[in-house]
Short mmCIF file of C-alpha atoms and ligand atoms in Angstrom, two decimals:
data_model
loop_
_atom_site.label_atom_id
_atom_site.label_comp_id
_atom_site.label_asym_id
_atom_site.label_seq_id
_atom_site.Cartn_x
_atom_site.Cartn_y
_atom_site.Cartn_z
CA MET A 1 259.41 74.24 119.72
CA ALA A 2 261.21 71.11 121.05
CA ASP A 3 259.89 67.63 120.25
CA LEU A 4 260.22 66.60 123.90
CA VAL A 5 260.57 68.33 127.26
CA VAL A 6 262.22 66.51 130.14
CA ALA A 7 262.04 67.69 133.77
CA GLY A 8 265.11 66.59 135.74
CA ALA A 9 268.70 65.92 134.74
CA GLY A 10 269.26 62.95 137.02
CA MET A 11 269.34 59.28 136.09
CA ALA A 12 265.89 58.97 134.51
CA GLY A 13 265.80 62.39 132.83
CA LEU A 14 269.26 62.19 131.28
CA VAL A 15 268.69 58.62 130.08
CA ALA A 16 265.37 59.69 128.52
CA ALA A 17 266.99 62.67 126.80
CA VAL A 18 269.85 60.58 125.40
CA GLU A 19 267.44 57.93 124.16
CA ALA A 20 265.21 60.57 122.52
CA ARG A 21 268.15 62.29 120.83
CA SER A 22 269.37 58.97 119.46
CA ARG A 23 265.95 58.78 117.78
CA GLY A 24 266.54 62.16 116.15
CA ALA A 25 264.39 64.25 118.50
CA ASP A 26 265.04 67.83 119.57
CA VAL A 27 265.01 67.68 123.39
CA VAL A 28 265.11 70.29 126.17
CA VAL A 29 266.02 69.15 129.67
CA HIS A 30 265.04 71.41 132.56
CA GLU A 31 267.13 71.01 135.70
CA LYS A 32 266.20 72.69 138.96
CA GLY A 33 269.64 72.33 140.56
CA ASP A 34 272.93 73.98 139.74
CA ARG A 35 274.46 70.75 138.44
CA PRO A 36 273.30 67.71 136.53
CA GLY A 37 273.17 64.25 138.09
CA GLY A 38 270.64 64.57 140.91
CA SER A 39 270.83 61.81 143.52
CA MET A 40 272.38 59.52 140.92
CA ARG A 41 275.61 61.54 141.18
CA LEU A 42 275.63 61.12 144.99
CA SER A 43 274.77 57.43 144.90
CA SER A 44 276.85 54.26 145.22
CA GLY A 45 276.10 53.64 141.55
CA VAL A 46 275.03 50.01 141.92
CA VAL A 47 272.47 49.38 139.18
CA TRP A 48 270.99 45.99 139.99
CA ARG A 49 268.12 43.55 139.73
CA HIS A 50 267.12 40.49 141.68
CA ARG A 51 268.56 37.34 140.10
CA ARG A 52 265.11 35.88 139.54
CA LEU A 53 261.88 37.72 138.85
CA ALA A 54 260.24 35.50 141.47
CA ASP A 55 262.61 36.97 144.10
CA PHE A 56 261.71 40.51 143.03
CA ARG A 57 258.02 39.60 143.39
CA ARG A 58 258.60 37.97 146.77
CA GLU A 59 260.67 40.83 148.18
CA CYS A 60 258.44 43.62 146.80
CA PRO A 61 255.06 41.84 146.89
CA ASP A 62 252.88 44.94 146.56
CA GLY A 63 254.67 46.37 143.53
CA ASP A 64 253.15 46.39 140.04
CA PRO A 65 254.06 43.00 138.50
CA GLU A 66 254.09 44.42 134.98
CA LEU A 67 256.56 47.20 135.80
CA GLN A 68 258.69 44.79 137.81
CA GLY A 69 258.75 42.42 134.84
CA LEU A 70 259.89 45.22 132.52
CA VAL A 71 262.77 46.26 134.80
CA HIS A 72 263.80 42.66 135.22
CA GLU A 73 263.69 41.81 131.49
CA ARG A 74 265.30 44.95 130.16
CA LEU A 75 267.98 45.84 132.67
CA ASP A 76 270.83 43.76 131.25
CA ASP A 77 270.38 45.19 127.73
CA ASP A 78 270.04 48.70 129.13
CA LEU A 79 273.27 48.29 131.09
CA GLU A 80 274.98 47.24 127.83
CA TRP A 81 273.58 50.39 126.25
CA LEU A 82 274.97 52.56 129.08
CA GLN A 83 278.38 50.98 128.76
CA GLY A 84 278.24 51.52 125.01
CA LEU A 85 277.81 55.24 125.68
CA GLY A 86 281.05 55.19 127.67
CA ALA A 87 279.89 55.07 131.32
CA ARG A 88 282.78 53.68 133.38
CA VAL A 89 282.17 50.45 135.29
CA SER A 90 283.88 50.37 138.68
CA SER A 91 282.85 46.79 139.46
CA ARG A 92 281.10 43.96 137.66
CA ALA A 93 279.76 42.67 140.99
CA THR A 94 277.01 44.21 143.10
CA GLY A 95 278.53 42.94 146.35
CA ASN A 96 275.28 41.10 147.10
CA PRO A 97 274.80 37.44 146.11
CA ARG A 98 271.00 37.94 145.75
CA THR A 99 271.43 40.46 142.95
CA THR A 100 273.16 40.98 139.64
CA GLY A 101 274.17 44.20 137.90
CA LEU A 102 277.03 46.67 137.75
CA ARG A 103 278.58 49.32 139.92
CA LEU A 104 279.11 52.42 137.79
CA ASP A 105 281.34 55.36 138.52
CA THR A 106 278.70 58.04 139.13
CA ARG A 107 280.85 61.00 138.03
CA SER A 108 281.59 59.29 134.74
CA LEU A 109 277.95 58.27 134.37
CA THR A 110 276.71 61.83 134.95
CA HIS A 111 279.29 63.28 132.57
CA THR A 112 278.63 60.68 129.87
CA LEU A 113 274.86 61.16 129.95
CA ALA A 114 274.89 64.96 130.36
CA GLU A 115 277.23 65.32 127.40
CA ARG A 116 274.82 63.42 125.15
CA ALA A 117 271.58 64.85 126.53
CA GLY A 118 271.70 68.03 124.42
CA ARG A 119 270.28 71.21 125.92
CA VAL A 120 270.34 70.90 129.73
CA LEU A 121 269.10 74.14 131.28
CA LEU A 122 270.48 74.36 134.84
CA ARG A 123 268.64 76.33 137.57
CA THR A 124 265.55 76.19 135.35
CA PRO A 125 262.92 74.07 137.11
CA LEU A 126 259.91 72.94 135.19
CA VAL A 127 257.05 74.66 137.00
CA GLU A 128 254.21 73.93 134.63
CA LEU A 129 253.57 71.50 131.83
CA PRO A 130 254.15 72.95 128.37
CA GLU A 131 251.01 72.83 126.27
CA GLY A 132 250.89 70.13 123.64
CA VAL A 133 254.57 69.07 123.94
CA PRO A 134 255.25 65.52 125.14
CA THR A 135 256.83 65.85 128.59
CA ILE A 136 258.69 63.39 130.80
CA LEU A 137 258.61 64.01 134.55
CA ALA A 138 261.86 62.80 136.13
CA THR A 139 262.31 65.05 139.14
CA GLY A 140 263.29 62.33 141.62
CA GLY A 141 260.19 61.98 143.80
CA PHE A 142 259.61 63.93 147.02
CA PRO A 143 262.27 63.01 149.65
CA ALA A 144 263.21 66.68 150.08
CA ASP A 145 259.69 67.99 150.60
CA ARG A 146 258.91 68.13 154.33
CA GLU A 147 255.19 68.64 153.78
CA LEU A 148 254.67 65.70 151.40
CA VAL A 149 256.86 63.53 153.66
CA ARG A 150 254.77 64.57 156.68
CA VAL A 151 251.48 63.88 154.91
CA HIS A 152 252.45 60.55 153.37
CA ILE A 153 255.30 59.09 155.42
CA THR A 154 255.78 60.32 158.97
CA PRO A 155 254.79 63.10 161.38
CA GLN A 156 258.52 63.17 162.27
CA ALA A 157 259.31 64.66 158.82
CA ASP A 158 261.31 67.59 160.26
CA ALA A 159 263.62 65.22 162.12
CA LEU A 160 264.57 63.11 159.09
CA PHE A 161 268.02 63.48 157.64
CA LEU A 162 267.90 64.25 153.91
CA ARG A 163 270.26 61.77 152.25
CA ALA A 164 269.52 62.91 148.71
CA THR A 165 269.69 65.91 146.44
CA PRO A 166 267.85 68.90 147.98
CA TRP A 167 265.92 69.60 144.78
CA SER A 168 263.64 66.55 144.69
CA THR A 169 260.66 68.23 146.30
CA GLY A 170 257.81 66.47 144.56
CA ASP A 171 257.45 68.82 141.58
CA GLY A 172 256.91 65.96 139.13
CA PHE A 173 254.44 64.26 141.45
CA ARG A 174 252.39 67.46 141.82
CA LEU A 175 252.50 68.30 138.10
CA GLY A 176 251.46 64.76 137.17
CA LEU A 177 248.52 64.80 139.57
CA LEU A 178 247.45 68.26 138.40
CA ALA A 179 247.45 67.00 134.82
CA GLY A 180 245.01 64.25 135.79
CA GLY A 181 247.41 61.44 136.70
CA SER A 182 246.90 59.30 139.76
CA ALA A 183 249.04 58.24 142.69
CA SER A 184 250.59 54.79 142.92
CA ALA A 185 250.47 52.38 145.82
CA GLY A 186 252.97 52.71 148.64
CA LEU A 187 253.10 56.48 149.15
CA ALA A 188 254.19 55.90 152.75
CA GLU A 189 257.28 53.91 151.76
CA PHE A 190 260.81 55.15 151.22
CA TYR A 191 264.34 53.87 150.82
CA GLY A 192 267.02 55.27 153.06
CA ARG A 193 269.66 54.45 155.63
CA ALA A 194 270.23 54.87 159.34
CA MET A 195 272.75 57.71 159.66
CA PRO A 196 274.74 59.01 162.65
CA ALA A 197 272.39 61.38 164.50
CA PRO A 198 273.29 64.99 165.34
CA PRO A 199 275.66 66.26 166.68
CA ALA A 200 277.25 64.27 163.83
CA ARG A 201 277.88 66.45 160.79
CA VAL A 202 277.10 64.65 157.55
CA ALA A 203 277.60 66.36 154.19
CA GLU A 204 277.06 64.89 150.71
CA PRO A 205 280.42 63.06 150.50
CA GLY A 206 279.43 61.27 153.73
CA PHE A 207 276.06 59.94 152.47
CA VAL A 208 277.52 56.56 151.51
CA PRO A 209 280.46 56.04 153.93
CA LEU A 210 278.53 57.20 157.01
CA ALA A 211 275.52 54.89 156.54
CA GLN A 212 275.10 52.61 159.57
CA LEU A 213 274.07 49.30 158.00
CA TYR A 214 274.29 46.74 160.79
CA ALA A 215 270.88 46.76 162.49
CA ARG A 216 270.64 42.99 162.00
CA TYR A 217 273.64 42.57 164.36
CA ALA A 218 272.47 45.19 166.83
CA GLN A 219 269.94 45.69 169.56
CA VAL A 220 267.80 48.47 168.12
CA GLU A 221 265.95 50.62 170.64
CA SER A 222 263.93 53.83 170.28
CA PRO A 223 264.02 56.71 172.80
CA THR A 224 260.80 55.31 174.34
CA GLY A 225 262.34 51.88 174.82
CA GLU A 226 260.63 50.21 171.87
CA ARG A 227 262.74 47.47 170.27
CA TYR A 228 262.91 46.48 166.60
CA GLU A 229 264.34 43.36 164.95
CA SER A 230 265.37 43.84 161.36
CA SER A 231 264.32 41.12 158.95
CA ALA A 232 265.29 42.54 155.52
CA TRP A 233 268.85 42.31 154.16
CA SER A 234 268.51 45.86 152.82
CA GLU A 235 267.46 47.09 156.31
CA ILE A 236 264.81 49.20 154.60
CA ASP A 237 262.39 47.95 157.25
CA VAL A 238 264.51 49.40 160.07
CA VAL A 239 264.85 52.81 158.50
CA GLN A 240 261.11 53.03 157.87
CA TRP A 241 260.43 52.06 161.49
CA LEU A 242 263.06 54.56 162.65
CA ALA A 243 261.38 57.37 160.70
CA ARG A 244 258.26 56.92 162.83
CA GLN A 245 260.00 57.02 166.23
CA PRO A 246 260.28 60.21 168.31
CA ARG A 247 262.72 62.55 166.49
CA ALA A 248 263.22 59.67 164.00
CA ARG A 249 265.96 58.34 166.27
CA ALA A 250 267.12 55.14 167.91
CA THR A 251 270.21 53.56 169.39
CA PHE A 252 272.06 50.70 167.68
CA ARG A 253 273.91 48.69 170.35
CA VAL A 254 276.42 46.04 169.21
CA ARG A 255 278.73 43.70 171.06
CA ALA A 256 282.45 44.39 170.63
CA SER A 257 282.82 40.83 169.33
CA HIS A 258 280.80 41.89 166.25
CA LEU A 259 283.05 44.75 165.22
CA GLY A 260 284.97 42.62 162.71
CA GLN A 261 281.76 41.47 161.00
CA ARG A 262 281.61 42.53 157.32
CA VAL A 263 278.47 44.04 155.82
CA GLY A 264 279.10 44.65 152.13
CA ASP A 265 282.53 46.17 151.71
CA ARG A 266 282.95 47.44 155.29
CA THR A 267 283.11 46.05 158.79
CA ILE A 268 280.75 47.15 161.52
CA GLY A 269 283.77 48.57 163.36
CA GLU A 270 284.65 50.74 160.34
CA MET A 271 281.08 52.08 160.11
CA ILE A 272 281.07 52.98 163.80
CA ASP A 273 284.52 54.59 163.61
CA ALA A 274 283.29 56.70 160.69
CA ALA A 275 280.26 57.81 162.74
CA GLU A 276 282.53 58.75 165.63
CA ARG A 277 284.91 60.72 163.41
CA ALA A 278 281.91 62.66 162.04
CA GLY A 279 281.09 63.76 165.62
CA GLY A 280 278.31 61.22 166.21
CA ASP A 281 277.27 60.08 169.65
CA VAL A 282 279.14 56.79 170.15
CA SER A 283 279.68 55.29 173.58
CA ARG A 284 281.86 52.27 174.29
CA ARG A 285 281.14 50.56 177.59
CA ASN A 286 281.36 47.05 179.10
CA GLY A 287 282.06 45.28 175.83
CA SER A 288 279.30 46.94 173.86
CA ILE A 289 279.11 50.00 171.65
CA ALA A 290 276.05 52.25 171.35
CA VAL A 291 275.52 54.56 168.38
CA ASP A 292 272.76 57.18 168.12
CA VAL A 293 271.18 57.04 164.67
CA VAL A 294 268.56 59.01 162.76
CA ALA A 295 266.50 57.95 159.75
CA GLY A 296 267.99 59.23 156.51
CA ILE A 297 265.57 59.49 153.57
CA THR A 298 267.00 58.84 150.11
CA THR A 299 264.17 58.11 147.68
CA THR A 300 260.42 57.91 147.97
CA LEU A 301 258.97 54.64 146.67
CA GLY A 302 255.46 55.92 146.03
CA GLY A 303 254.72 58.43 143.29
CA LEU A 304 252.81 58.63 140.04
CA ARG A 305 251.05 55.60 138.65
CA VAL A 306 252.22 54.72 135.14
CA ASP A 307 251.41 51.99 132.62
CA ARG A 308 253.96 49.80 130.84
CA SER A 309 254.88 52.66 128.51
CA ALA A 310 255.61 54.94 131.49
CA HIS A 311 252.51 56.95 130.57
CA VAL A 312 250.84 59.09 133.25
CA THR A 313 248.11 60.89 131.34
CA GLY A 314 247.62 62.99 128.16
CA HIS A 315 251.03 64.14 126.92
CA VAL A 316 252.77 63.30 130.21
CA TRP A 317 255.14 60.40 130.94
CA ALA A 318 257.25 59.76 134.05
CA ALA A 319 260.34 57.83 135.07
CA GLY A 320 262.66 57.36 138.06
CA GLY A 321 261.60 58.45 141.52
CA ASP A 322 258.53 60.23 140.13
CA VAL A 323 257.11 56.79 139.34
CA GLY A 324 255.78 54.84 142.30
CA GLY A 325 254.59 51.34 142.86
CA ILE A 326 257.55 49.33 141.57
CA ALA A 327 259.34 48.35 144.79
CA THR A 328 256.27 48.54 147.03
CA GLY A 329 256.56 46.37 150.12
CA GLY A 330 260.32 46.05 149.81
CA TYR A 331 263.38 47.44 148.11
CA ALA A 332 264.74 47.38 144.56
CA SER A 333 267.30 49.43 142.66
CA GLY A 334 266.08 52.97 141.99
CA LEU A 335 268.81 53.45 139.42
CA ALA A 336 267.68 50.34 137.52
CA ALA A 337 264.05 51.47 137.42
CA ALA A 338 265.12 54.97 136.33
CA LEU A 339 267.26 53.56 133.53
CA VAL A 340 264.65 51.17 132.16
CA LEU A 341 261.62 53.46 132.52
CA GLY A 342 263.60 56.47 131.27
CA ARG A 343 264.28 54.77 127.93
CA ILE A 344 260.74 53.45 127.68
CA ALA A 345 259.25 56.89 128.42
CA ALA A 346 261.36 58.55 125.73
CA ALA A 347 260.38 56.04 123.06
CA ALA A 348 256.68 56.16 123.97
CA ALA A 349 256.54 59.96 124.22
CA LEU A 350 258.09 60.36 120.77
CA GLU A 351 255.79 57.77 119.23
CA SER A 352 252.80 59.76 120.50
CA ARG A 353 253.58 62.78 118.28
C1 FAD B 1 273.69 58.31 148.88
C2 FAD B 1 272.85 57.57 147.88
C3 FAD B 1 273.17 56.26 147.53
C4 FAD B 1 272.38 55.57 146.59
N1 FAD B 1 272.79 54.36 146.17
C5 FAD B 1 272.08 53.72 145.23
C6 FAD B 1 272.55 52.49 144.67
O1 FAD B 1 273.67 52.03 144.92
N2 FAD B 1 271.73 51.83 143.78
C7 FAD B 1 270.53 52.34 143.39
O2 FAD B 1 269.84 51.72 142.58
N3 FAD B 1 270.08 53.54 143.85
C8 FAD B 1 270.85 54.23 144.74
N4 FAD B 1 270.43 55.47 145.16
C9 FAD B 1 269.14 55.99 144.67
C10 FAD B 1 269.28 56.57 143.25
O3 FAD B 1 270.25 57.57 143.23
C11 FAD B 1 267.93 57.10 142.78
O4 FAD B 1 266.98 56.06 142.86
C12 FAD B 1 268.00 57.61 141.35
O5 FAD B 1 268.95 58.65 141.23
C13 FAD B 1 266.63 58.08 140.89
O6 FAD B 1 266.73 58.67 139.63
P1 FAD B 1 265.84 59.95 139.29
O7 FAD B 1 266.22 60.38 137.92
O8 FAD B 1 264.44 59.67 139.59
O9 FAD B 1 266.31 61.05 140.37
P2 FAD B 1 267.63 61.90 140.43
O10 FAD B 1 268.78 61.15 139.90
O11 FAD B 1 267.74 62.45 141.81
O12 FAD B 1 267.32 63.13 139.46
C14 FAD B 1 266.23 63.99 139.67
C15 FAD B 1 266.61 65.36 139.14
O13 FAD B 1 265.45 66.18 139.00
C16 FAD B 1 265.79 67.52 139.37
N5 FAD B 1 264.55 68.27 139.63
C17 FAD B 1 263.77 68.26 140.73
N6 FAD B 1 262.69 69.05 140.54
C18 FAD B 1 262.79 69.56 139.28
C19 FAD B 1 261.98 70.42 138.47
N7 FAD B 1 260.82 70.95 138.92
N8 FAD B 1 262.39 70.74 137.21
C20 FAD B 1 263.55 70.25 136.73
N9 FAD B 1 264.37 69.42 137.46
C21 FAD B 1 263.97 69.07 138.70
C22 FAD B 1 266.71 67.30 140.55
O14 FAD B 1 267.48 68.47 140.80
C23 FAD B 1 267.55 66.12 140.07
O15 FAD B 1 268.69 66.55 139.34
C24 FAD B 1 271.23 56.20 146.04
C25 FAD B 1 270.94 57.53 146.35
C26 FAD B 1 271.76 58.22 147.24
C27 FAD B 1 271.46 59.68 147.53
#
């Protein structure tokens, strides 16, 4: 019998398995999908923290201060650890002056971690908790589960665009609750992006380049004429508002004079051109450009409640998107939380034996 069972071969699960193996443990990783990496592999790979803990607290005021403190304190060392394993850094800047961290090449990261994680059983979801064996739930939350999204986030669940791996359907959340764990704060919150609405065709390689991240320069209007003014740099507020509009849609209208404006590493004009090339509904008239967008869900921010050793209950620990209550009220790096809590969960689960 293994010393540790891990559910999910994404960021948190692979990190936990590598950490546990470095401590001499025999680990089995169950993976529901046909490849390792989860949403981590599809992501931009920016693993970041706010520069000051006070900014993290201010931007995510309803999150658990203890868990926020852990992520903040440990991230730099954990990034060193990842680099030491061989994960390739594509940039030492996050592209955002408010934050610090690294951009990692996600293929290299997945390969590096999967190679060191030991037994990774693909297409083998964890469906029940093994008796008496310490288990880490790292299944990536519930963005891909229409029913949980409908119950906790929006009645427009069917209209949302899934900008994440299709396998994160809340298995860890359900297993943790069944075992006697409890839910965190913020179950209604999620991180995502406005994406070009159908008829645009958006496949996995388009998740990052097709994101429409310029609501703060646009007039944002729902199909019923409701307007929204974005106030968060991450635009997480807009996408959460969008998710609750009819068919989770709105129009972003920008003046042509704004097309050269940079947001991160792209201009607004480049984002709109990309939407148009993907078949999105883009109309250019009288010096303004209108783009139809839909809410894209990437990660859920609510999940299982854990303590500072990532403990859920009994012989169950959790990390990554299965843990809620860290970024509540705002937005923080999911990869950073998965990295830090993944290592903590592995150490704590092994110590419990
Ligand atoms: C397009 C995109 C861009 C992003 N950009 C960033 C970014 O720049 N910075 C950032 O911090 N975050 C980013 N994210 C979010 C980030 O990828 C996630 O927060 C992170 O991957 C969460 O780690 P995780 O281990 O919880 O989930 P994942 O990495 O998704 O891994 C979960 C794994 O669990 C598996 N699984 C599900 N159910 C089961 C089961 N029952 N049994 C076994 N396995 C199961 C899944 O198949 C998956 O492989 C982005 C995500 C996407 C999709």
